[in-house]
GROMACS .gro file of C-alpha atoms in nm:
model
  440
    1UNK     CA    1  -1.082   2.227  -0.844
    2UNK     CA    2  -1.328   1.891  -0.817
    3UNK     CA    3  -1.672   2.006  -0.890
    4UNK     CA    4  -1.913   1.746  -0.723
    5UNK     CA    5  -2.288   1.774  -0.769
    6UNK     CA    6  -2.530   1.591  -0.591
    7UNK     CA    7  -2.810   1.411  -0.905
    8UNK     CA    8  -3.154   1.181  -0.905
    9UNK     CA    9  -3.012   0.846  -0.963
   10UNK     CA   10  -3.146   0.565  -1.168
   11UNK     CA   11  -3.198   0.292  -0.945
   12UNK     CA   12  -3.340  -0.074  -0.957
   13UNK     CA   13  -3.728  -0.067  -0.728
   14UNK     CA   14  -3.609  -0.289  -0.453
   15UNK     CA   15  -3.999  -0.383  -0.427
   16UNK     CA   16  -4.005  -0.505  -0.760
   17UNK     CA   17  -3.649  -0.708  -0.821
   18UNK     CA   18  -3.445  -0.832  -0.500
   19UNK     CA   19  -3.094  -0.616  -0.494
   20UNK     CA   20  -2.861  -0.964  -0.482
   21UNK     CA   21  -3.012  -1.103  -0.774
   22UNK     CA   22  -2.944  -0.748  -1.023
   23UNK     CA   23  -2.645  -0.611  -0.905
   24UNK     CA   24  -2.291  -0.729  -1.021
   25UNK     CA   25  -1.898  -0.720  -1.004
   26UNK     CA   26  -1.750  -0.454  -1.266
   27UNK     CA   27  -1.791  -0.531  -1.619
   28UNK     CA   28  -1.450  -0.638  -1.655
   29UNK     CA   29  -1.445  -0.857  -1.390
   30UNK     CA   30  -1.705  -1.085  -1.518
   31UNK     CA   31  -1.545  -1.416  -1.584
   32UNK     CA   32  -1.816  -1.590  -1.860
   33UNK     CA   33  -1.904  -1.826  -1.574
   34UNK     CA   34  -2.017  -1.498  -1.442
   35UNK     CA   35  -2.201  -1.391  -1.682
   36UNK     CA   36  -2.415  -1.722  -1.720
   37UNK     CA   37  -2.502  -1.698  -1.335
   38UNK     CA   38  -2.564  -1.294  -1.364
   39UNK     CA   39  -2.837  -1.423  -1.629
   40UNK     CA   40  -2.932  -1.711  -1.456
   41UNK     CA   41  -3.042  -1.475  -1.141
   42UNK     CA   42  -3.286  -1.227  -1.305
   43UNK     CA   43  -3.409  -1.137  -1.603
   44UNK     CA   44  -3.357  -0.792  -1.495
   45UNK     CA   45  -3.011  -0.868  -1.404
   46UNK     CA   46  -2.758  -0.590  -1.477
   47UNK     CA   47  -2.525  -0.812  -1.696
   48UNK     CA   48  -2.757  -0.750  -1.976
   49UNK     CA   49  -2.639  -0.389  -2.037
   50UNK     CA   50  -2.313  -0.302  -1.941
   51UNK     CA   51  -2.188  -0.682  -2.062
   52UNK     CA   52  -2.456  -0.882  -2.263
   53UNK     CA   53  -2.403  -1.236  -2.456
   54UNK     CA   54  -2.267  -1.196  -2.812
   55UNK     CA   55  -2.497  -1.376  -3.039
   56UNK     CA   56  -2.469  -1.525  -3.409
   57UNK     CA   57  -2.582  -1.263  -3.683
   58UNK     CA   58  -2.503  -0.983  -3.465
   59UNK     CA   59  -2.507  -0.688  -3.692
   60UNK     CA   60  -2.514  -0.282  -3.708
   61UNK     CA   61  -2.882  -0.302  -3.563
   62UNK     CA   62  -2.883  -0.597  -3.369
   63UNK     CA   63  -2.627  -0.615  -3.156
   64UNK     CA   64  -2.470  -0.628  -2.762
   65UNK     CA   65  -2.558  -0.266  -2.757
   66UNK     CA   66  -2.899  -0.204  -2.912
   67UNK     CA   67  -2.997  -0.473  -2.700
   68UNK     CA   68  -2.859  -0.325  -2.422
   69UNK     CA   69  -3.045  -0.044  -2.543
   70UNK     CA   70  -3.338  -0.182  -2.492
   71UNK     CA   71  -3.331  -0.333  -2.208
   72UNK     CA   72  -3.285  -0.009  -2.034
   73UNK     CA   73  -3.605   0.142  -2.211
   74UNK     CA   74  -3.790  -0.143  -2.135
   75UNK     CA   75  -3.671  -0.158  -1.781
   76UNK     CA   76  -3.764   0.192  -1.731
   77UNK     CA   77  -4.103   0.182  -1.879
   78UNK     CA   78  -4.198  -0.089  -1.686
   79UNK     CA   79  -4.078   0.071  -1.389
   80UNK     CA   80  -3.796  -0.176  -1.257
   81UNK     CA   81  -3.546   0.123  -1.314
   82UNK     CA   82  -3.684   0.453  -1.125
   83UNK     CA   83  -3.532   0.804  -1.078
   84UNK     CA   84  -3.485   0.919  -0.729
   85UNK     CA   85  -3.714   1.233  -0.689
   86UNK     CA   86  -3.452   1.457  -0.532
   87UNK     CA   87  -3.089   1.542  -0.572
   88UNK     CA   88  -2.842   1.341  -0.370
   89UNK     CA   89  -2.534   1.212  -0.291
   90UNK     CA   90  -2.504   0.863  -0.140
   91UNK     CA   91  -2.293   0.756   0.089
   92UNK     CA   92  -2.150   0.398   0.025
   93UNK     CA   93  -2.007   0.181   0.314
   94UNK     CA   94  -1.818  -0.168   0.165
   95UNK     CA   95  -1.728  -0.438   0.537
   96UNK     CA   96  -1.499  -0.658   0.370
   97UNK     CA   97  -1.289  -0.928   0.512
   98UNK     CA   98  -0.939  -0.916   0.364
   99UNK     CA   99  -0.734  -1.195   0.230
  100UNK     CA  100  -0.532  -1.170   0.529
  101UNK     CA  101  -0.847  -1.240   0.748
  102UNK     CA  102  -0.834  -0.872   0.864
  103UNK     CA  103  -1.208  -0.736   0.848
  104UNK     CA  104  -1.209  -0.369   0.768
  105UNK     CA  105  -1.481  -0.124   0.643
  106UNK     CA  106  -1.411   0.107   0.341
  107UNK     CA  107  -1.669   0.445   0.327
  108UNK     CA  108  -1.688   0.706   0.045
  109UNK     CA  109  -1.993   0.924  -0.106
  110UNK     CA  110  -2.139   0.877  -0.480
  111UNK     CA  111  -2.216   1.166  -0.708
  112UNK     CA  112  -2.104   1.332  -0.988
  113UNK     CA  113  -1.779   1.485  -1.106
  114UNK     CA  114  -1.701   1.728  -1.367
  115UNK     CA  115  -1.491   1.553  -1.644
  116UNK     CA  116  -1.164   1.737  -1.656
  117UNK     CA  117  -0.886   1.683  -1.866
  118UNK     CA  118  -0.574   1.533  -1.771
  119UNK     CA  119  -0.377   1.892  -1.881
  120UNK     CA  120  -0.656   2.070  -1.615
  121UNK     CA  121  -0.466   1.898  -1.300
  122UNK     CA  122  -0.781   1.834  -1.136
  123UNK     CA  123  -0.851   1.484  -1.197
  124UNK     CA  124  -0.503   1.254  -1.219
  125UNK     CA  125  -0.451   0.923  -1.367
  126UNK     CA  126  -0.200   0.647  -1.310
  127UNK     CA  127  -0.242   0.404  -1.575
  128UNK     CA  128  -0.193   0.374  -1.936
  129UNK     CA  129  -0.550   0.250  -2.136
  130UNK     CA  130  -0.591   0.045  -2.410
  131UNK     CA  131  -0.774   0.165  -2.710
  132UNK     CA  132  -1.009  -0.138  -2.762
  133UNK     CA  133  -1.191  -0.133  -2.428
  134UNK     CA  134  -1.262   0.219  -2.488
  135UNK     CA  135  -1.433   0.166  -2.781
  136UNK     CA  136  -1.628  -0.094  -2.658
  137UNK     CA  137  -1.735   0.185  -2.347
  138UNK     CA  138  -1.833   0.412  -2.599
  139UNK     CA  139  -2.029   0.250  -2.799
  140UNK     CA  140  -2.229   0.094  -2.504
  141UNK     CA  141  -2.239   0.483  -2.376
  142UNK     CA  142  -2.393   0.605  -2.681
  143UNK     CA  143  -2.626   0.332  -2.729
  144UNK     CA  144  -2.774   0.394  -2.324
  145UNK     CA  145  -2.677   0.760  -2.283
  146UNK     CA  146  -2.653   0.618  -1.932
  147UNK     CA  147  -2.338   0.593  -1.670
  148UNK     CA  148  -2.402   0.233  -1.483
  149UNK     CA  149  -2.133   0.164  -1.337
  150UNK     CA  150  -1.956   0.412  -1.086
  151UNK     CA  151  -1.582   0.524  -1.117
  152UNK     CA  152  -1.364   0.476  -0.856
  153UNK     CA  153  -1.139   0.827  -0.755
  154UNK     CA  154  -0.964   0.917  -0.431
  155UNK     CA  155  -0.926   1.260  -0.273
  156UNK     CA  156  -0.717   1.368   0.052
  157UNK     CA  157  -0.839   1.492   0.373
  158UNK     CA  158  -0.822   1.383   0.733
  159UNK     CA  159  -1.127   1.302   0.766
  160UNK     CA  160  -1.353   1.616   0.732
  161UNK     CA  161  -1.586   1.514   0.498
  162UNK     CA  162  -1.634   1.217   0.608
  163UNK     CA  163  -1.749   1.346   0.946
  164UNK     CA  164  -2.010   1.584   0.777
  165UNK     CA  165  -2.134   1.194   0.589
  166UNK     CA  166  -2.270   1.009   0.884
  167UNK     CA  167  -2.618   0.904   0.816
  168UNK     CA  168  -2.847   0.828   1.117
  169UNK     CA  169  -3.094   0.598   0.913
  170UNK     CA  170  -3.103   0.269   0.816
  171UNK     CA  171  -2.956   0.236   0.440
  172UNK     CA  172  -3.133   0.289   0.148
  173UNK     CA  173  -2.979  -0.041   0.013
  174UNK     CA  174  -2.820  -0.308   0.160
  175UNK     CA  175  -2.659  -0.627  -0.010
  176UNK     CA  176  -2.378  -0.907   0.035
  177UNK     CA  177  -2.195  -1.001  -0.256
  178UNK     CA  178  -2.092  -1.295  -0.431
  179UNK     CA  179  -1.736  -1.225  -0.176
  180UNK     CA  180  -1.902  -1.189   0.127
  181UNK     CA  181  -1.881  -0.833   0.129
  182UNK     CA  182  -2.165  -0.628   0.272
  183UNK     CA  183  -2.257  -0.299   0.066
  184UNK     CA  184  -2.429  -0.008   0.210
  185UNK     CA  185  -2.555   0.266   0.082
  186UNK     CA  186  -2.792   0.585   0.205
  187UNK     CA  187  -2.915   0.828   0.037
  188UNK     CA  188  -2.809   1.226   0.179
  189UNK     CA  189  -3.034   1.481  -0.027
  190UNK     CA  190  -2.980   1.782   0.269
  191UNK     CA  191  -2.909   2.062   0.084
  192UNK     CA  192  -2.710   2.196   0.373
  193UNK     CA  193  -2.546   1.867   0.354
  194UNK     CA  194  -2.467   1.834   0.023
  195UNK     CA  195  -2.351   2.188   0.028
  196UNK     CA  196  -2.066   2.151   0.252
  197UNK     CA  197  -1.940   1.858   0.132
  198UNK     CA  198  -1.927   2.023  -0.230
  199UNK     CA  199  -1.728   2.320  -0.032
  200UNK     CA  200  -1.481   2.097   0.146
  201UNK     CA  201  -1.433   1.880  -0.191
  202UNK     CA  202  -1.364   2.245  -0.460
  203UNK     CA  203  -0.980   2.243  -0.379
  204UNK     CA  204  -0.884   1.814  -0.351
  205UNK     CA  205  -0.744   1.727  -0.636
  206UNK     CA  206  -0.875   1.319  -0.778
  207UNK     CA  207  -0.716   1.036  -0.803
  208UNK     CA  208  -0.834   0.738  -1.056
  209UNK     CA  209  -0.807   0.451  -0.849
  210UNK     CA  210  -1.012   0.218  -1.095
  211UNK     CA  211  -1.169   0.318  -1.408
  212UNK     CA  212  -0.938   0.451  -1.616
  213UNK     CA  213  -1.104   0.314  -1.919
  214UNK     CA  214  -1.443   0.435  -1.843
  215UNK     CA  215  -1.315   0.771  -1.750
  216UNK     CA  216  -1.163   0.835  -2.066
  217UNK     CA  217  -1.465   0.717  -2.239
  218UNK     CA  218  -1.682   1.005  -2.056
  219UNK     CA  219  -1.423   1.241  -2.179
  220UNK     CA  220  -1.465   1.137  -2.566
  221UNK     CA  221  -1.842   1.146  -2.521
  222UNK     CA  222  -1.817   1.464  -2.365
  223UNK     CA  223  -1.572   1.600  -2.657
  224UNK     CA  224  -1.806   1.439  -2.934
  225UNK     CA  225  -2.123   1.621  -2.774
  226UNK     CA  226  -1.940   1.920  -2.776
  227UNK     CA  227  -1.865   1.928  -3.098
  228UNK     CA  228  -2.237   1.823  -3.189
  229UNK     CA  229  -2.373   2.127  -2.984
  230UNK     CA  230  -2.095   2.368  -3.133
  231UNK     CA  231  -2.021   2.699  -2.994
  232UNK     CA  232  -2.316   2.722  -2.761
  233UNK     CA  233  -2.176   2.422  -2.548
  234UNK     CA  234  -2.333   2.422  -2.196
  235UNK     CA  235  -2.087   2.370  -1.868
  236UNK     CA  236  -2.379   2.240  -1.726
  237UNK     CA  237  -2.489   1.963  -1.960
  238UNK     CA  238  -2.529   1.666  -1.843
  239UNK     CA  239  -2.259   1.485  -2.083
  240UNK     CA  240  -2.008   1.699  -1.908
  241UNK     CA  241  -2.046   1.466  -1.566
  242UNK     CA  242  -1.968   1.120  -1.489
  243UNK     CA  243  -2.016   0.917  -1.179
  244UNK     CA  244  -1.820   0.867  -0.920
  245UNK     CA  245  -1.729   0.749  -0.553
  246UNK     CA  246  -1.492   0.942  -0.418
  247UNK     CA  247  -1.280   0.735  -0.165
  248UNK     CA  248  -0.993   0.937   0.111
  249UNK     CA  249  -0.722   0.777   0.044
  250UNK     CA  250  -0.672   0.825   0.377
  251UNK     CA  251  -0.979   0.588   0.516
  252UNK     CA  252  -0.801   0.291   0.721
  253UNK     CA  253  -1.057   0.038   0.497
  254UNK     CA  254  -0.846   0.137   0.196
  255UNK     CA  255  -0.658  -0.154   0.114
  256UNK     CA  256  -0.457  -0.210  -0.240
  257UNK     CA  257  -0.355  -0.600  -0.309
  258UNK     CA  258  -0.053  -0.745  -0.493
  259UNK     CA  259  -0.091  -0.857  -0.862
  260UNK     CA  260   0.102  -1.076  -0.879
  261UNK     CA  261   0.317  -1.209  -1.263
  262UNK     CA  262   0.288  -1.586  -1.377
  263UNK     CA  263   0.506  -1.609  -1.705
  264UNK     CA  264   0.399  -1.935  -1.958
  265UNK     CA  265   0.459  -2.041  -2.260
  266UNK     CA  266   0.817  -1.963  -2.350
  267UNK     CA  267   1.016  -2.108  -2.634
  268UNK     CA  268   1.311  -2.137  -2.403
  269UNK     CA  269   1.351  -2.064  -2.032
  270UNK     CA  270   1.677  -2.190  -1.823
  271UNK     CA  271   1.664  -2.175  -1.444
  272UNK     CA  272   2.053  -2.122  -1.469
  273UNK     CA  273   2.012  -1.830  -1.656
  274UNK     CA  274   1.724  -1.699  -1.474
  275UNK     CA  275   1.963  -1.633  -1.157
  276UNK     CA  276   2.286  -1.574  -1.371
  277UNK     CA  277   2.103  -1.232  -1.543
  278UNK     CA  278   1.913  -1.174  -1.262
  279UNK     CA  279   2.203  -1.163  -1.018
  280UNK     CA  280   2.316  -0.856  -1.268
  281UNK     CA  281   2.059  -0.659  -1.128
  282UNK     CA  282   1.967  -0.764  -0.774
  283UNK     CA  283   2.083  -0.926  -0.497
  284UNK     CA  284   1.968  -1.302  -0.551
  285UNK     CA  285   1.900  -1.512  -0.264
  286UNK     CA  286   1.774  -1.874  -0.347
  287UNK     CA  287   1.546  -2.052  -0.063
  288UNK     CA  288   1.349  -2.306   0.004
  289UNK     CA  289   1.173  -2.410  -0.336
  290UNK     CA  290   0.858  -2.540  -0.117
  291UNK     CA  291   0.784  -2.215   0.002
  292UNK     CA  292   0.419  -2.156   0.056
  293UNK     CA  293   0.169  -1.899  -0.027
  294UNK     CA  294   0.167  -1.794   0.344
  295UNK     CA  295   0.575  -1.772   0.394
  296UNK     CA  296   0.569  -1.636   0.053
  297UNK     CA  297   0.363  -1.352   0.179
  298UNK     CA  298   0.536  -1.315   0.497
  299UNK     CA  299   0.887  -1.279   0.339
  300UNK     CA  300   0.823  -1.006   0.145
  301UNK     CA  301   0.662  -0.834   0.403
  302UNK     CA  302   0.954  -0.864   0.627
  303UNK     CA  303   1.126  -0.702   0.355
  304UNK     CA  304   0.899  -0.410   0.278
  305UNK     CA  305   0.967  -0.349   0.684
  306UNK     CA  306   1.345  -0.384   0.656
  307UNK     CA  307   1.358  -0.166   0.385
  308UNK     CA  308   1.139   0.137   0.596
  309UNK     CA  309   1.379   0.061   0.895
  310UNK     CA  310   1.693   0.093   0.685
  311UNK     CA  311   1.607   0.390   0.488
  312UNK     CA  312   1.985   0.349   0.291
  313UNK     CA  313   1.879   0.065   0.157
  314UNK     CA  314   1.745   0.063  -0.181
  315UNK     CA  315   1.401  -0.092  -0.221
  316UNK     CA  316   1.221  -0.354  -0.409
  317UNK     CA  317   1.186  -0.717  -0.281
  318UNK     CA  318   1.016  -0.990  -0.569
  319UNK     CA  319   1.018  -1.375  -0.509
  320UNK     CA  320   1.072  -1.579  -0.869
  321UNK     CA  321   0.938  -1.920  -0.820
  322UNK     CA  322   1.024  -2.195  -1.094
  323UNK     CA  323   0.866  -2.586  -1.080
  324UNK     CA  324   1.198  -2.696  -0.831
  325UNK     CA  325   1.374  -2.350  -0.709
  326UNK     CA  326   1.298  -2.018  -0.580
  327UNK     CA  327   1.477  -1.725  -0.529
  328UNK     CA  328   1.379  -1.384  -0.307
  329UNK     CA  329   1.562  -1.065  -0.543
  330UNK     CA  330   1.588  -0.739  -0.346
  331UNK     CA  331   1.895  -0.441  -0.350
  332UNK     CA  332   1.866  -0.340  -0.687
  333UNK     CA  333   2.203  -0.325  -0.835
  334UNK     CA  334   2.341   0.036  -1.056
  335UNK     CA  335   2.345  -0.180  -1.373
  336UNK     CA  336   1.975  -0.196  -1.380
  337UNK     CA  337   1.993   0.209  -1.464
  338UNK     CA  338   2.014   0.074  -1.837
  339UNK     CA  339   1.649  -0.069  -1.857
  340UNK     CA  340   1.474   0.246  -1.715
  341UNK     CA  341   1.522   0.518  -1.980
  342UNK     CA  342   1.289   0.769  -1.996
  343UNK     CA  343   1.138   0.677  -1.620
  344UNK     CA  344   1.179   0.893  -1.339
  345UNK     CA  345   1.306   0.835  -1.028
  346UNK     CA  346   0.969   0.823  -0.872
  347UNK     CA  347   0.856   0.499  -1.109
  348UNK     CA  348   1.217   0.331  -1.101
  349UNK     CA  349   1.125   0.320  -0.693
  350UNK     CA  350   0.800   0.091  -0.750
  351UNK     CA  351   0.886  -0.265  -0.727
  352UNK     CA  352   0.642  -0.330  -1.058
  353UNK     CA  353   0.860  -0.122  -1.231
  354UNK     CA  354   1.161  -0.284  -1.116
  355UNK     CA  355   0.980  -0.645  -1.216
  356UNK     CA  356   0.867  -0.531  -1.556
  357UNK     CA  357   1.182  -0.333  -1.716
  358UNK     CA  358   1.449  -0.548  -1.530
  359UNK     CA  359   1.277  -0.867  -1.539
  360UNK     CA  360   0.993  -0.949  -1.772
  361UNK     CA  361   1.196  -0.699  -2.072
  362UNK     CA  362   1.554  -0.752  -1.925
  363UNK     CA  363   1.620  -1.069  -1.852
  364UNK     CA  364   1.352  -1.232  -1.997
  365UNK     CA  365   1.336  -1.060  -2.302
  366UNK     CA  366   0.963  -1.006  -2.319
  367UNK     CA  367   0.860  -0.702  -2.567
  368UNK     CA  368   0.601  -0.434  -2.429
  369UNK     CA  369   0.384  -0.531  -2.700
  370UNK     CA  370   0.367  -0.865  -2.592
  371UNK     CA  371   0.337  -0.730  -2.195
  372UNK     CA  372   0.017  -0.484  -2.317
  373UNK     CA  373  -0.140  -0.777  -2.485
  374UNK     CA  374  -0.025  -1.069  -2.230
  375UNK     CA  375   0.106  -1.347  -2.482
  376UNK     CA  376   0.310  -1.505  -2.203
  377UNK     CA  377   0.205  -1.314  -1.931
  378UNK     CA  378  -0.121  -1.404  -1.705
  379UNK     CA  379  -0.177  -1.196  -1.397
  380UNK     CA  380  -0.338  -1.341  -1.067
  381UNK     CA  381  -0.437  -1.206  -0.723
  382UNK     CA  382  -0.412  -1.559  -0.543
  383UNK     CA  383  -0.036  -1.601  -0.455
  384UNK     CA  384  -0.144  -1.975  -0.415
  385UNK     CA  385  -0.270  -2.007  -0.749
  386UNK     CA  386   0.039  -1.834  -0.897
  387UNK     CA  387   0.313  -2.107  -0.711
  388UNK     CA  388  -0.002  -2.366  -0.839
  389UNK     CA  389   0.094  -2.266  -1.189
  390UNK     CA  390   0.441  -2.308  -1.212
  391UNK     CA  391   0.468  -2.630  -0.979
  392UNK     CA  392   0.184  -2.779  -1.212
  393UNK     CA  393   0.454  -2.680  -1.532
  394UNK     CA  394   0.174  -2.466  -1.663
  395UNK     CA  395   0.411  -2.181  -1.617
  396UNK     CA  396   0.805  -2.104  -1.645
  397UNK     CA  397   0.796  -1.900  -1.349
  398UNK     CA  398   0.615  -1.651  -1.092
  399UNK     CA  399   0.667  -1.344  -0.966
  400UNK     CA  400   0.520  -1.257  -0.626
  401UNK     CA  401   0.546  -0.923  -0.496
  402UNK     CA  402   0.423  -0.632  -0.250
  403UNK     CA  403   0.117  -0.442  -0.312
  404UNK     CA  404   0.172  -0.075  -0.434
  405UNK     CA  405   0.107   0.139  -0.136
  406UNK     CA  406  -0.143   0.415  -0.190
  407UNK     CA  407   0.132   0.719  -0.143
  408UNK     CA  408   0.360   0.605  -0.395
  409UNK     CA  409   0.039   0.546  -0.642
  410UNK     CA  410  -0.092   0.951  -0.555
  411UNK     CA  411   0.266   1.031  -0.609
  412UNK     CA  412   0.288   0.867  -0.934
  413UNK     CA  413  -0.014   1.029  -1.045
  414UNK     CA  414   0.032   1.409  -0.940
  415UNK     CA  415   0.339   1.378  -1.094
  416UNK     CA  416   0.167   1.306  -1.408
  417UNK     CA  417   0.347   0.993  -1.454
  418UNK     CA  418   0.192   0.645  -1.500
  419UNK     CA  419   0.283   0.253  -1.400
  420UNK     CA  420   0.245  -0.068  -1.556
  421UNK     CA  421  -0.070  -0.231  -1.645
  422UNK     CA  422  -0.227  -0.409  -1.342
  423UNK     CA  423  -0.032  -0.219  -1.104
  424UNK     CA  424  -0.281  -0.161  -0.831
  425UNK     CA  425  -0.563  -0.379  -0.712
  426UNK     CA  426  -0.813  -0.183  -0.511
  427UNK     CA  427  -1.031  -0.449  -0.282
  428UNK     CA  428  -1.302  -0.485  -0.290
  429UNK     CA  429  -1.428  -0.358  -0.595
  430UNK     CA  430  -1.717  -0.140  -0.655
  431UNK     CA  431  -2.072  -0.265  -0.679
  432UNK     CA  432  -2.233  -0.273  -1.016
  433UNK     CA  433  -2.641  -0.150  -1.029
  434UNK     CA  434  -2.613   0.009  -0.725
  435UNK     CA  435  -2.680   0.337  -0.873
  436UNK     CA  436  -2.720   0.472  -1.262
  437UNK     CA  437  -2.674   0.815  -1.418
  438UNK     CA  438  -2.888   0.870  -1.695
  439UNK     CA  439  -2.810   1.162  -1.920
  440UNK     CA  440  -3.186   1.174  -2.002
   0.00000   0.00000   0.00000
C-alpha cells in the first residue's frame, strides 16, 4: 500500500528572496546556459545545490558537494531556508499552455512517500537508470541529507482525492516560469484533511512518471542507513521517505509529449537502403520530403486515430526524414518478431519499441551500448528542430513519432516491465525549490 505522510517543509522566506529568481527546472534539465542565468539571478539561487559549477582543484573536501553543503547551512542559518511549523501536504496546481496551443491545468498534492522496493509492488517503475547519475544523487544526498527536488509518481482514482484537495485560500506560493507556466502551490495542514487523503491513497499503487534516478538514490540511502543503524532500524526514520507529488493519471492536465530520434554521425548511411530494410519490417510509404513540423504532427496523429478505429490493424506509425526524402512506416510486418526477443507483447506494442529494436538496432545497426550512451543518437522534443537537423546535414535522419499514452506507460510498469530510455516526456516538468525535505 502507498504510505503518504504529511511533513514541515524546507522552504525559501518569500520575504527575504523573490520565488522567480531561486527556483529552477530539474537538475537535469539545466542546459549550462541555464546554469549561468540560475546564478546570475540570486545568490541564493537553487542551482547552487542540487547542480553547482565544477571548479579547478576540486578535491575530496572541496568540491560540487561540500559546497553545496554549505550553502544549505548557511542558507538556513541565515534564515533564507525556513521549516514550515506544522505538518502538511501541499497541493500543487501547474496552467501550462501546450505545444499544441491547448492551455490545460495539471493538479497533484506534495508529501512524502515511503520508499518501497520494486519486489514490494507498491511503487512501479518504467525505465531502466544509469549508474553514473545515481552516484552523482547520492553523493549530493549525503553531503545535504536533504530531498530538494520533488519526484514525480502517479496514482489512479476518479477523482476522489482530488475533490477532498480544494483549497479556498490564496496560494502559499505563486510563480511563472522561465516557459510561461504558472505554479501554484497551498499549503493543507488539516489534520482531518490530511487524514483522508492518507486513507483514500493506502491501497493506489505508484507510478514513477519522472525521477527514476532520484528514486533509486533514496532507496540506496535508505539501505546504507539501515545498515549504519543495524538491527534496531526505525520504519519511521526519516531516511525511509522521499518526496513526492503524486499526480492521477487520470487528471485531464496530464499530458505526455513525443521524444522524438535524430540519428548523426554515421560512417555510412544510404537512403536506398534505409527503405529497402525498412520495407522488411513495415509498410513504407514515401511522401512529400518538405513535410513540415505541423503536417508532420498531423500525420501521425491521423494514424494513431486510424489505428483505434481499425482495431485489426496492427499499430505503430514513425515518419523517417532524410536531407531530400521522407517516408511515413506503419503495419509492422511478422519478420520484425526476430528483433524483439525477450520483450513481451505489451512492449513490442509501443511504437518506441518498434523504433529502437527494428530501426535504430535493425536496420541501422546501432548497438544498445551505443543507444544508452547516445554516440549517434541525440533526442529532441521540437519536431521542428529534429527535420532542422537533418535538412541542415547535421543528421542522417529523424524519427518523429507519437507520444506514449499514459495507459500503455501504467501498463508497462505494473507489469514490471520497462521501455527505452527517453520514452515518456511528462510536460511540464516539476518546479525545483518549491519545497525541500530535510532529514534533519
Amino acid at each position: 500500500m502507498a504510505d503518504i505522510h504529511p511533513f514541515r517543509a524546507l522552504r525559501y522566506d518569500l520575504q527575504r528572496v523573490p520565488t522567480a529568481q531561486v527556483v529552477t527546472q530539474p537538475y537535469d534539465k539545466i542546459t549550462p546556459a541555464m546554469q549561468e542565468r540560475y546564478y546570475a539571478a540570486s545568490p541564493y539561487n537553487l542551482v547552487r545545490i542540487i547542480l553547482g559549477r565544477r571548479e579547478p582543484g576540486d578535491n575530496g573536501n572541496n568540491n560540487v558537494y561540500t559546497r553545496a553543503a554549505a550553502y544549505a547551512r548557511q542558507w538556513r542559518a541565515e534564515g533564507i531556508f525556513r521549516q514550515d511549523s506544522e505538518r502538511s501536504i501541499y497541493v500543487y496546481s501547474q496552467a501550462f499552455t501546450a505545444p499544441s496551443g491547448s492551455k490545460f491545468e495539471r493538479r497533484g498534492f506534495i508529501a512524502l512517500g515511503r520508499l518501497e522496493d520494486y519486489s514490494a509492488n507498491v511503487v512501479f517503475r518504467h525505465e531502466q537508470t544509469l549508474s553514473k547519475p545515481k552516484a552523482d544523487r547520492l553523493d549530493l544526498l549525503r553531503a545535504t541529507r536533504t530531498h530538494y527536488e520533488q519526484l514525480f509518481l502517479l496514482y489512479e482514482d476518479s477523482g476522489e482525492i482530488a475533490s477532498l484537495l480544494k483549497p479556498a485560500t490564496a496560494p502559499t506560493i505563486e510563480v511563472d516560469d522561465e516557459y510561461g507556466v504558472v505554479h501554484r502551490v497551498w499549503q493543507i495542514s488539516d489534520p482531518g484533511v490530511i487524514s483522508s487523503v492518507q486513507k483514500k491513497m493506502r491501497d493506489k499503487k505508484l507510478v514513477i512518471a519522472d525521477g527514476h534516478h532520484r528514486y533509486e538514490t533514496a532507496l540506496n540511502f535508505r539501505n546504507g542507513c539501515r545498515a549504519a543503524v543495524g538491527t534496531g532500524s526505525n520504519p519511521q526514520a526519516p531516511y525511509e521517505f522521499v518526496m513526492m507529488t503524486l499526480v492521477n493519471m487520470n487528471d485531464p492536465g496530464l499530458l505526455v509529449l513525443p521524444t522524438h530520434r535524430v540519428v548523426h554521425s554515421l560512417d555510412s548511411f544510404s537512403v536506398d537502403e534505409l527503405q529497402k530494410k525498412s520495407s522488411q519490417v513495415f509498410a513504407v510509404e514515401e511522401i512529400d520530403p518538405a513535410i513540415d513540423a505541423e503536417r508532420a504532427t498531423a500525420l501521425l496523429r491521423e494514424q494513431e486515430q486510424e489505428k483505434k478505429q481499425h482495431k485489426d490493424r496492427a499499430g505503430t506509425a514513425l515518419l523517417a526524414v532524410t536531407a531530400n526524402r521522407a517516408f511515413l512506416l506503419h503495419s509492422p510486418k511478422a519478420a520484425g518478431a526476430k528483433f524483439f526477443a525477450g520483450l513481451s507483447p505489451r512492449q513490442q506494442a509501443l511504437d518506441v519499441v518498434q523504433l529502437h529494436k527494428c530501426l535504430l538496432e535493425g536496420v541501422l545497426q546501432l548497438s544498445e551500448e551505443s543507444i544508452r550512451n547516445q554516440q549517434n543518437l541525440s533526442y529532441l522534443r521540437d519536431p521542428s528542430e529534429a527535420l532542422d537537423q537533418v535538412r541542415k546535414g547535421a543528421a542522417n535522419i529523424a524519427f518523429l513519432m507519437n507520444p506514449c499514452p499514459v495507459a500503455q506507460v501504467r501498463d508497462i510498469a505494473l507489469a514490471g516491465e520497462v521501455m527505452p530510455q527517453k520514452s515518456t516526456d511528462f510536460y511540464p516538468k516539476l518546479l525545483s525549490g518549491l519545497t525541500a525535505y530535510a532529514l534533519d
